[in-house]
PDB file of C-alpha atoms in Angstrom:
ATOM      1  CA  UNK A   1       7.960   7.275  18.226  1.00  0.00           C
ATOM      2  CA  UNK A   2       8.208  10.455  19.080  1.00  0.00           C
ATOM      3  CA  UNK A   3       6.171  12.574  15.802  1.00  0.00           C
ATOM      4  CA  UNK A   4       5.674  16.695  16.155  1.00  0.00           C
ATOM      5  CA  UNK A   5       4.542  19.368  14.151  1.00  0.00           C
ATOM      6  CA  UNK A   6       1.685  17.657  12.416  1.00  0.00           C
ATOM      7  CA  UNK A   7      -0.006  20.204   9.746  1.00  0.00           C
ATOM      8  CA  UNK A   8      -2.719  18.591   6.975  1.00  0.00           C
ATOM      9  CA  UNK A   9      -1.358  19.495   3.532  1.00  0.00           C
ATOM     10  CA  UNK A  10      -3.282  19.540   0.772  1.00  0.00           C
ATOM     11  CA  UNK A  11      -2.613  19.066  -2.903  1.00  0.00           C
ATOM     12  CA  UNK A  12      -3.797  21.608  -5.138  1.00  0.00           C
ATOM     13  CA  UNK A  13      -3.994  22.244  -8.787  1.00  0.00           C
ATOM     14  CA  UNK A  14      -2.651  25.751  -9.215  1.00  0.00           C
ATOM     15  CA  UNK A  15      -0.690  27.150  -6.044  1.00  0.00           C
ATOM     16  CA  UNK A  16      -1.249  30.796  -6.837  1.00  0.00           C
ATOM     17  CA  UNK A  17      -4.758  30.409  -7.042  1.00  0.00           C
ATOM     18  CA  UNK A  18      -5.491  28.418  -4.036  1.00  0.00           C
ATOM     19  CA  UNK A  19      -2.165  30.881  -1.566  1.00  0.00           C
ATOM     20  CA  UNK A  20      -4.408  33.598  -2.804  1.00  0.00           C
ATOM     21  CA  UNK A  21      -8.093  31.604  -1.346  1.00  0.00           C
ATOM     22  CA  UNK A  22      -6.311  30.836   1.971  1.00  0.00           C
ATOM     23  CA  UNK A  23      -4.703  33.942   2.396  1.00  0.00           C
ATOM     24  CA  UNK A  24      -6.693  36.885   0.734  1.00  0.00           C
ATOM     25  CA  UNK A  25     -10.365  34.986   1.292  1.00  0.00           C
ATOM     26  CA  UNK A  26     -10.103  33.047   3.916  1.00  0.00           C
ATOM     27  CA  UNK A  27      -7.448  35.788   6.059  1.00  0.00           C
ATOM     28  CA  UNK A  28      -4.779  32.521   6.851  1.00  0.00           C
ATOM     29  CA  UNK A  29      -1.265  34.112   7.457  1.00  0.00           C
ATOM     30  CA  UNK A  30       2.086  32.630   5.386  1.00  0.00           C
ATOM     31  CA  UNK A  31       4.467  31.804   7.688  1.00  0.00           C
ATOM     32  CA  UNK A  32       6.629  30.357   5.255  1.00  0.00           C
ATOM     33  CA  UNK A  33       6.758  30.266   1.181  1.00  0.00           C
ATOM     34  CA  UNK A  34       8.499  27.901  -1.095  1.00  0.00           C
ATOM     35  CA  UNK A  35       6.556  28.391  -4.581  1.00  0.00           C
ATOM     36  CA  UNK A  36       4.873  25.368  -4.705  1.00  0.00           C
ATOM     37  CA  UNK A  37       5.023  24.629  -0.837  1.00  0.00           C
ATOM     38  CA  UNK A  38       3.104  27.405   1.189  1.00  0.00           C
ATOM     39  CA  UNK A  39       3.165  26.757   4.811  1.00  0.00           C
ATOM     40  CA  UNK A  40       0.453  29.003   6.969  1.00  0.00           C
ATOM     41  CA  UNK A  41       1.294  29.887  10.654  1.00  0.00           C
ATOM     42  CA  UNK A  42      -1.941  28.150  11.186  1.00  0.00           C
ATOM     43  CA  UNK A  43      -0.265  24.715  10.187  1.00  0.00           C
ATOM     44  CA  UNK A  44      -2.215  23.914   7.207  1.00  0.00           C
ATOM     45  CA  UNK A  45      -0.302  23.579   3.975  1.00  0.00           C
ATOM     46  CA  UNK A  46      -0.848  23.954   0.624  1.00  0.00           C
ATOM     47  CA  UNK A  47       0.865  22.530  -2.276  1.00  0.00           C
ATOM     48  CA  UNK A  48       1.530  21.561  -5.842  1.00  0.00           C
ATOM     49  CA  UNK A  49       3.056  18.811  -6.673  1.00  0.00           C
ATOM     50  CA  UNK A  50       5.053  18.635  -9.870  1.00  0.00           C
ATOM     51  CA  UNK A  51       4.508  15.291 -11.766  1.00  0.00           C
ATOM     52  CA  UNK A  52       7.856  13.851 -11.062  1.00  0.00           C
ATOM     53  CA  UNK A  53       7.647  13.656  -7.102  1.00  0.00           C
ATOM     54  CA  UNK A  54       7.284  10.131  -5.909  1.00  0.00           C
ATOM     55  CA  UNK A  55       3.313  10.741  -4.638  1.00  0.00           C
ATOM     56  CA  UNK A  56       2.200  11.577  -8.475  1.00  0.00           C
ATOM     57  CA  UNK A  57       5.189   8.692  -9.998  1.00  0.00           C
ATOM     58  CA  UNK A  58       3.881   5.900  -6.850  1.00  0.00           C
ATOM     59  CA  UNK A  59      -0.165   7.267  -7.350  1.00  0.00           C
ATOM     60  CA  UNK A  60      -0.538   8.487 -10.734  1.00  0.00           C
ATOM     61  CA  UNK A  61      -1.083  11.971 -11.549  1.00  0.00           C
ATOM     62  CA  UNK A  62      -4.516  11.561 -12.403  1.00  0.00           C
ATOM     63  CA  UNK A  63      -5.374  10.372  -9.002  1.00  0.00           C
ATOM     64  CA  UNK A  64      -3.437  13.345  -7.347  1.00  0.00           C
ATOM     65  CA  UNK A  65      -5.190  16.054  -9.836  1.00  0.00           C
ATOM     66  CA  UNK A  66      -8.517  13.942  -9.627  1.00  0.00           C
ATOM     67  CA  UNK A  67     -10.795  16.233  -7.496  1.00  0.00           C
ATOM     68  CA  UNK A  68     -13.178  13.578  -7.009  1.00  0.00           C
ATOM     69  CA  UNK A  69     -10.561  11.580  -4.958  1.00  0.00           C
ATOM     70  CA  UNK A  70      -8.833  12.792  -1.166  1.00  0.00           C
ATOM     71  CA  UNK A  71      -6.018  14.770  -1.812  1.00  0.00           C
ATOM     72  CA  UNK A  72      -4.396  15.614   1.478  1.00  0.00           C
ATOM     73  CA  UNK A  73      -1.686  14.376   3.252  1.00  0.00           C
ATOM     74  CA  UNK A  74      -0.948  14.329   6.981  1.00  0.00           C
ATOM     75  CA  UNK A  75       1.893  14.983   7.849  1.00  0.00           C
ATOM     76  CA  UNK A  76       4.653  15.000  10.822  1.00  0.00           C
ATOM     77  CA  UNK A  77       8.188  15.332  11.809  1.00  0.00           C
ATOM     78  CA  UNK A  78      10.499  13.405  13.742  1.00  0.00           C
ATOM     79  CA  UNK A  79      13.937  13.090  15.098  1.00  0.00           C
ATOM     80  CA  UNK A  80      14.947   9.973  14.445  1.00  0.00           C
ATOM     81  CA  UNK A  81      13.237   8.760  11.017  1.00  0.00           C
ATOM     82  CA  UNK A  82      15.294   5.680  10.724  1.00  0.00           C
ATOM     83  CA  UNK A  83      14.068   4.194  13.689  1.00  0.00           C
ATOM     84  CA  UNK A  84      10.710   5.495  12.917  1.00  0.00           C
ATOM     85  CA  UNK A  85      10.639   3.557   9.688  1.00  0.00           C
ATOM     86  CA  UNK A  86      11.971   0.674  11.187  1.00  0.00           C
ATOM     87  CA  UNK A  87       9.244   0.344  13.780  1.00  0.00           C
ATOM     88  CA  UNK A  88       6.175   1.094  10.931  1.00  0.00           C
ATOM     89  CA  UNK A  89       8.225  -1.258   8.681  1.00  0.00           C
ATOM     90  CA  UNK A  90       7.957  -4.161  11.975  1.00  0.00           C
ATOM     91  CA  UNK A  91       4.121  -3.145  11.843  1.00  0.00           C
ATOM     92  CA  UNK A  92       3.565  -3.712   8.405  1.00  0.00           C
ATOM     93  CA  UNK A  93       2.564  -0.585   7.201  1.00  0.00           C
ATOM     94  CA  UNK A  94       2.053  -0.278   3.806  1.00  0.00           C
ATOM     95  CA  UNK A  95       4.167   2.494   2.458  1.00  0.00           C
ATOM     96  CA  UNK A  96       3.966   4.485  -0.403  1.00  0.00           C
ATOM     97  CA  UNK A  97       7.853   5.476  -0.211  1.00  0.00           C
ATOM     98  CA  UNK A  98      10.539   4.246   2.208  1.00  0.00           C
ATOM     99  CA  UNK A  99      13.076   6.627   3.141  1.00  0.00           C
ATOM    100  CA  UNK A 100      13.667   9.213   0.750  1.00  0.00           C
ATOM    101  CA  UNK A 101      15.429  12.660   0.001  1.00  0.00           C
ATOM    102  CA  UNK A 102      12.985  14.901  -1.701  1.00  0.00           C
ATOM    103  CA  UNK A 103      14.301  17.354  -4.429  1.00  0.00           C
ATOM    104  CA  UNK A 104      14.786  20.116  -1.362  1.00  0.00           C
ATOM    105  CA  UNK A 105      16.619  17.571   0.851  1.00  0.00           C
ATOM    106  CA  UNK A 106      14.525  16.605   3.241  1.00  0.00           C
ATOM    107  CA  UNK A 107      14.079  13.049   3.856  1.00  0.00           C
ATOM    108  CA  UNK A 108      10.876  11.674   4.272  1.00  0.00           C
ATOM    109  CA  UNK A 109       8.642   8.266   4.483  1.00  0.00           C
ATOM    110  CA  UNK A 110       5.197   8.011   3.250  1.00  0.00           C
ATOM    111  CA  UNK A 111       2.672   5.687   4.619  1.00  0.00           C
ATOM    112  CA  UNK A 112      -0.973   4.584   4.523  1.00  0.00           C
ATOM    113  CA  UNK A 113      -3.494   4.389   7.628  1.00  0.00           C
ATOM    114  CA  UNK A 114      -6.014   1.347   7.289  1.00  0.00           C
ATOM    115  CA  UNK A 115      -8.210   3.714   5.547  1.00  0.00           C
ATOM    116  CA  UNK A 116      -5.773   4.252   2.895  1.00  0.00           C
ATOM    117  CA  UNK A 117      -5.215   7.958   3.915  1.00  0.00           C
ATOM    118  CA  UNK A 118      -1.358   9.095   3.111  1.00  0.00           C
ATOM    119  CA  UNK A 119       0.560   9.933   6.055  1.00  0.00           C
ATOM    120  CA  UNK A 120       4.113  11.695   5.642  1.00  0.00           C
ATOM    121  CA  UNK A 121       6.460  11.974   8.061  1.00  0.00           C
ATOM    122  CA  UNK A 122       9.863  13.670   7.898  1.00  0.00           C
ATOM    123  CA  UNK A 123      13.110  14.891   9.070  1.00  0.00           C
ATOM    124  CA  UNK A 124      12.343  18.468  11.520  1.00  0.00           C
ATOM    125  CA  UNK A 125      13.723  21.688   8.974  1.00  0.00           C
ATOM    126  CA  UNK A 126      16.439  22.067  11.626  1.00  0.00           C
ATOM    127  CA  UNK A 127      17.483  18.777  11.308  1.00  0.00           C
ATOM    128  CA  UNK A 128      17.886  18.620   7.232  1.00  0.00           C
ATOM    129  CA  UNK A 129      19.110  22.102   7.105  1.00  0.00           C
ATOM    130  CA  UNK A 130      21.459  21.037   9.949  1.00  0.00           C
ATOM    131  CA  UNK A 131      22.902  18.465   8.204  1.00  0.00           C
ATOM    132  CA  UNK A 132      23.464  20.095   5.103  1.00  0.00           C
ATOM    133  CA  UNK A 133      25.431  22.753   7.011  1.00  0.00           C
ATOM    134  CA  UNK A 134      27.677  20.094   8.464  1.00  0.00           C
ATOM    135  CA  UNK A 135      28.248  18.354   5.605  1.00  0.00           C
ATOM    136  CA  UNK A 136      30.175  21.728   4.800  1.00  0.00           C
ATOM    137  CA  UNK A 137      27.539  23.938   2.526  1.00  0.00           C
ATOM    138  CA  UNK A 138      27.172  27.393   3.132  1.00  0.00           C
ATOM    139  CA  UNK A 139      23.878  29.196   4.093  1.00  0.00           C
ATOM    140  CA  UNK A 140      23.347  30.190   0.786  1.00  0.00           C
ATOM    141  CA  UNK A 141      23.939  27.001  -0.911  1.00  0.00           C
ATOM    142  CA  UNK A 142      21.680  25.687   1.567  1.00  0.00           C
ATOM    143  CA  UNK A 143      18.821  28.389   0.795  1.00  0.00           C
ATOM    144  CA  UNK A 144      19.945  27.407  -2.872  1.00  0.00           C
ATOM    145  CA  UNK A 145      19.212  23.764  -2.761  1.00  0.00           C
ATOM    146  CA  UNK A 146      16.162  23.748  -0.133  1.00  0.00           C
ATOM    147  CA  UNK A 147      14.218  26.883  -0.739  1.00  0.00           C
ATOM    148  CA  UNK A 148      14.623  27.882   2.603  1.00  0.00           C
ATOM    149  CA  UNK A 149      14.793  31.481   3.323  1.00  0.00           C
ATOM    150  CA  UNK A 150      18.387  33.067   4.822  1.00  0.00           C
ATOM    151  CA  UNK A 151      17.581  34.183   7.996  1.00  0.00           C
ATOM    152  CA  UNK A 152      15.487  31.126   8.971  1.00  0.00           C
ATOM    153  CA  UNK A 153      18.548  29.276   7.962  1.00  0.00           C
ATOM    154  CA  UNK A 154      20.539  31.433   9.972  1.00  0.00           C
ATOM    155  CA  UNK A 155      18.202  30.640  13.001  1.00  0.00           C
ATOM    156  CA  UNK A 156      18.198  26.624  12.584  1.00  0.00           C
ATOM    157  CA  UNK A 157      21.388  26.616  12.715  1.00  0.00           C
ATOM    158  CA  UNK A 158      22.885  29.264  14.754  1.00  0.00           C
ATOM    159  CA  UNK A 159      24.958  31.305  12.754  1.00  0.00           C
ATOM    160  CA  UNK A 160      24.818  34.883  12.404  1.00  0.00           C
TER     161      UNK A 160
END
């Protein structure tokens, strides 16, 4: 496997309160803001997971929102999700979800380490944005589907 872009995603109850804390109190710079998912330039991500997302659907919303439970995941990106999935499946890894397309279009897998910490591997932003572009979506349609800013989409697919 060739994983890259490791970050830690903290599950938060209220994204606005958490965003203010991390940006205003701790002084972290926001790199990308997708509304319920905010990525800081240091690599930390905060994520307000909706109850209809696959994580609370499988683990239960109470477990995602319970402050006594570790509420985070390690996140990696890969250039070959299918191959990495097959590799992990052959290692008898316990999956939260096998290959799954998120509502914003990124394909992901989630699984547990031996201590039941949640790990996600997903397509890179360039990969899933490019997939939409190759399937005929316009920059504006990709923006609507993914919430990736138009300028970022243009950079990723190298279109002016």
